[in-house]
mmCIF file of C-alpha atoms in Angstrom:
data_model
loop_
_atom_site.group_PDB
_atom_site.id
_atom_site.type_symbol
_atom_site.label_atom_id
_atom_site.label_comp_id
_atom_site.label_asym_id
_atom_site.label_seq_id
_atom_site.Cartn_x
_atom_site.Cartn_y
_atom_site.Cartn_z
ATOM 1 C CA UNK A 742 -87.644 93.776 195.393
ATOM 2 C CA UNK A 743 -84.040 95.405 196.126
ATOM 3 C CA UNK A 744 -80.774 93.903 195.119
ATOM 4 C CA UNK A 745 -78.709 93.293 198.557
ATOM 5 C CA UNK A 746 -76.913 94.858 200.551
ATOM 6 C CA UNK A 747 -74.822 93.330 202.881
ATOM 7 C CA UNK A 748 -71.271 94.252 204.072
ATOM 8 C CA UNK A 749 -70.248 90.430 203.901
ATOM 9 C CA UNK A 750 -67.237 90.719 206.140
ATOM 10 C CA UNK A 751 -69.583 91.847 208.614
ATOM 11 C CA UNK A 752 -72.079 89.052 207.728
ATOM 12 C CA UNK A 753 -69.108 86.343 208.575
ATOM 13 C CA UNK A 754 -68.875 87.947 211.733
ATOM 14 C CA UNK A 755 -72.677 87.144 212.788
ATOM 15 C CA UNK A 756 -72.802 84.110 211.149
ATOM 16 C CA UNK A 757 -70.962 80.530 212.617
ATOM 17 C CA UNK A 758 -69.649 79.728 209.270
ATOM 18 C CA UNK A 759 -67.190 76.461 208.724
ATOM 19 C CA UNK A 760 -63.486 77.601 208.900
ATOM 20 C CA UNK A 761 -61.978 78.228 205.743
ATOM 21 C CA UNK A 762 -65.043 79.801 204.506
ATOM 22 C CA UNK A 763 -64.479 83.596 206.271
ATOM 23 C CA UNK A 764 -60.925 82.987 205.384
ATOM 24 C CA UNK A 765 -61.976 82.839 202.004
ATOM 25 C CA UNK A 766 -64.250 85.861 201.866
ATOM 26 C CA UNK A 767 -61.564 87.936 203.546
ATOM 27 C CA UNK A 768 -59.332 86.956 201.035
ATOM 28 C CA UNK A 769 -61.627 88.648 198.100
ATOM 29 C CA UNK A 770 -62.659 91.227 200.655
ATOM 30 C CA UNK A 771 -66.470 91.163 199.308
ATOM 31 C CA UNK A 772 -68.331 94.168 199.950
ATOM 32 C CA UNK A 773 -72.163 94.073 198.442
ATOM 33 C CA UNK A 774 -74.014 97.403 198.388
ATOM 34 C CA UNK A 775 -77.634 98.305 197.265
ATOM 35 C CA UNK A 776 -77.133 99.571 193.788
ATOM 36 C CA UNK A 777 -80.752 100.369 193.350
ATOM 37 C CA UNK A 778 -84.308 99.293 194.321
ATOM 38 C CA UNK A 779 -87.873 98.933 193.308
ATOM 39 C CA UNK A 780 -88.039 96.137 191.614
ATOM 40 C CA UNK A 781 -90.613 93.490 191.165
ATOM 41 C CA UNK A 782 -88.022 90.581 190.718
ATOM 42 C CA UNK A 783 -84.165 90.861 189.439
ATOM 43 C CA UNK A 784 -82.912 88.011 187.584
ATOM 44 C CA UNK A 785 -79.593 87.216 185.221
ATOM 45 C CA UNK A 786 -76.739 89.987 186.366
ATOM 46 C CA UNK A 787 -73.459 90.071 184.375
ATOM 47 C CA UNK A 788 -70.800 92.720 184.458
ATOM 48 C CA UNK A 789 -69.950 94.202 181.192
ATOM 49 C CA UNK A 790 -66.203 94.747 180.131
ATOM 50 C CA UNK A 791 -67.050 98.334 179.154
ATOM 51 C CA UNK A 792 -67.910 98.538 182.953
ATOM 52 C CA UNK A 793 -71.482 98.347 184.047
ATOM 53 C CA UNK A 794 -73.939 95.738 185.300
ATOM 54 C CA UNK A 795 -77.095 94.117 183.436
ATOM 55 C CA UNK A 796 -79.928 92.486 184.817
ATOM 56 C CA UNK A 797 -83.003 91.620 184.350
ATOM 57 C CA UNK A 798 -86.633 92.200 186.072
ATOM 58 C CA UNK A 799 -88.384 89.444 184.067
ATOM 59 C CA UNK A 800 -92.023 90.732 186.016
ATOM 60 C CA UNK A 801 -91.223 94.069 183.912
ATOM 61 C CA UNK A 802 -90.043 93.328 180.879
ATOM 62 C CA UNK A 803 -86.858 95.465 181.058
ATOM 63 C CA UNK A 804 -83.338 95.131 181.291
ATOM 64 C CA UNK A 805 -81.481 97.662 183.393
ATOM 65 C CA UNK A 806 -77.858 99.106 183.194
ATOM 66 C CA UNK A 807 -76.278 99.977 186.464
ATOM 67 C CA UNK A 808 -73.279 102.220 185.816
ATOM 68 C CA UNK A 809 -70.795 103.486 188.825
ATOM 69 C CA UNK A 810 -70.908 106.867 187.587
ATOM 70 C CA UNK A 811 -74.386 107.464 185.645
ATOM 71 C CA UNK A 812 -76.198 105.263 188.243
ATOM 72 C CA UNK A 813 -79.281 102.794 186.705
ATOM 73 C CA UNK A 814 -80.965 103.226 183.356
ATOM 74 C CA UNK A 815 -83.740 101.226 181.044
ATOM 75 C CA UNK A 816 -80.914 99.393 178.932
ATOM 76 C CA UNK A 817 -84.218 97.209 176.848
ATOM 77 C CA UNK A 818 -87.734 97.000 177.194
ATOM 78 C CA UNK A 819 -89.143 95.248 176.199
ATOM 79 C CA UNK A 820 -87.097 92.531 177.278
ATOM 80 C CA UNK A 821 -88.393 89.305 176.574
ATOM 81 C CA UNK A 822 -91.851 89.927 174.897
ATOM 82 C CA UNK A 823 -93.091 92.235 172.496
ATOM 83 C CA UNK A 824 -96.758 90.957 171.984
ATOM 84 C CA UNK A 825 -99.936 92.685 172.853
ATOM 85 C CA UNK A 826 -101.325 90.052 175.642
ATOM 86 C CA UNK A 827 -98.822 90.851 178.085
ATOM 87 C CA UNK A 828 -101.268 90.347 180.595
ATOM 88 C CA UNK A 829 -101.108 86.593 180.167
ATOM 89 C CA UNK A 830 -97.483 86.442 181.468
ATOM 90 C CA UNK A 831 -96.081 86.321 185.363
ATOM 91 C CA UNK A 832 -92.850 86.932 183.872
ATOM 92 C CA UNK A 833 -92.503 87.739 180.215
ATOM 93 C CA UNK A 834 -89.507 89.525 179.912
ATOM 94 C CA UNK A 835 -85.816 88.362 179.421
ATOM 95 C CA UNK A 836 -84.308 86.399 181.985
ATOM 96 C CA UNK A 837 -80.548 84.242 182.159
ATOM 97 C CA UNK A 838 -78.307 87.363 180.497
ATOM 98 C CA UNK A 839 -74.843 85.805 179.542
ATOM 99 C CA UNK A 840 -72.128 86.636 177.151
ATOM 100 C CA UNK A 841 -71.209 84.685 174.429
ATOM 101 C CA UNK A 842 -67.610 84.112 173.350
ATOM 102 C CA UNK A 843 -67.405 87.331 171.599
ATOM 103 C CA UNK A 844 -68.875 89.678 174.340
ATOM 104 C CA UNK A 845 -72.698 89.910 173.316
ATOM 105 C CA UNK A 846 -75.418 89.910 175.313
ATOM 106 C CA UNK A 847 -77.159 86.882 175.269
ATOM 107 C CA UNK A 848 -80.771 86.248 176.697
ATOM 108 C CA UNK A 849 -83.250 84.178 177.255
ATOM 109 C CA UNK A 850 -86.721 85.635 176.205
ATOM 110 C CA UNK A 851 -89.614 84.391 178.680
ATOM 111 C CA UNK A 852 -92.791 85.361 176.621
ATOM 112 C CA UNK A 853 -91.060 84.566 173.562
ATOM 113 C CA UNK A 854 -89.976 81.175 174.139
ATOM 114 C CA UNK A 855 -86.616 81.617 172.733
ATOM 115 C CA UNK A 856 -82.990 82.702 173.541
ATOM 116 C CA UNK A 857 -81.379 85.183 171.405
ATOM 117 C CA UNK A 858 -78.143 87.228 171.102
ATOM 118 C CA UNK A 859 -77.908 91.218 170.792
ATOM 119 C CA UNK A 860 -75.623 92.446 168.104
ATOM 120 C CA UNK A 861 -73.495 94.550 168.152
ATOM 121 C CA UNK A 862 -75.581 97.294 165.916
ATOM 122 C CA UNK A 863 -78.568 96.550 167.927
ATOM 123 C CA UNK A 864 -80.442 93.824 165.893
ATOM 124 C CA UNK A 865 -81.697 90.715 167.518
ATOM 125 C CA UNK A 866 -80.493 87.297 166.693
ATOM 126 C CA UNK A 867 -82.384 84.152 167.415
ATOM 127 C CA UNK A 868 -80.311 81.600 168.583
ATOM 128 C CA UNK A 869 -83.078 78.727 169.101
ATOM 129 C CA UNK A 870 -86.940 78.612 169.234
ATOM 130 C CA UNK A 871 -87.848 75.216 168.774
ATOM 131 C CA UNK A 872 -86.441 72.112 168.811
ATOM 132 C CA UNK A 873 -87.650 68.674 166.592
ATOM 133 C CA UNK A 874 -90.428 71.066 165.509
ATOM 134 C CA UNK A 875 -91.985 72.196 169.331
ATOM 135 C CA UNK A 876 -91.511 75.109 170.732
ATOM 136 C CA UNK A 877 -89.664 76.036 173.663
ATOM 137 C CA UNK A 878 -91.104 76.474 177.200
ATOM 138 C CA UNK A 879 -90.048 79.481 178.718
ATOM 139 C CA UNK A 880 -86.309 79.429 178.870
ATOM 140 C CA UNK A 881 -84.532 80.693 181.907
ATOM 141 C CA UNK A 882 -81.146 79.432 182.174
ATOM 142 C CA UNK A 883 -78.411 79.988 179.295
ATOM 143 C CA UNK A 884 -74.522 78.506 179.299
ATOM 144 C CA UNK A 885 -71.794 79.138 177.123
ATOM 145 C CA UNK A 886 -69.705 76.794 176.680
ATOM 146 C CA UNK A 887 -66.485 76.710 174.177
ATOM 147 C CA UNK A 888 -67.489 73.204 172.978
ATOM 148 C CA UNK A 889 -70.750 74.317 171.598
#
């Protein structure tokens, strides 16, 4: 899998799009570019402040790290499952990366069956794992909200 790359401007040109809609993505002048590739599946991206991209290829447990200048590095793995039966998992790493309200990374963990926030030092937080005493199925979409 490859994350895409398009020149959108270019796109509107091919494509019959309603009116309003190429006015729009001229306004924000939208350029996407192949950052990297080689991927089995890419899931969950969200731009960091400190300015660099994470994502997530649930398929191989790892979280990546895209930075303009140093280019893509292993930023976790394993992502979303630590346990020894891997094999028993389509997709067992992290997937759904957000922020919370003070800038951590949160994520939801596939094989784990949980969502969890990464401090600041490193350590792991578990946010939720069950709920009126079950477990959780595998988790893949996270929102932060200011009212919870």
């Amino acid at each position: 899998m490859r994350l895409v790359v398009v020149d959108l401007l270019e796109a509107v040109d091919l494509l019959d799009l309603v009116e309003g809609v190429e006015e729009l993505l001229r306004f924000v002048a939208a350029v996407l570019e192949q950052l990297a590739e080689g991927f089995r599946f890419t899931e969950g991206p969200i731009w960091q402040r400190a300015g660099y991209l994470l994502f997530s290829d649930p398929n191989a447990n790892t979280i990546y790290r895209w930075h303009p200048v140093e280019g893509l590095s292993v930023f976790r793995s394993p992502s979303g499952y630590a346990g020894a039966d891997l094999a028993e998992y389509g997709q067992p790493g992290s997937n759904g990366l957000t922020l919370d309200g003070e800038g951590r990374l949160t994520l939801c963990e596939h094989g784990n069956h949980r969502i969890a926030r990464l401090e600041r030092d490193g350590s792991e937080t578990v946010l939720v794992d069950r709920y009126e005493g079950r477990r959780l199925d595998r988790k893949s979409t996270r929102l932060n909200s200011s009212h919870a």
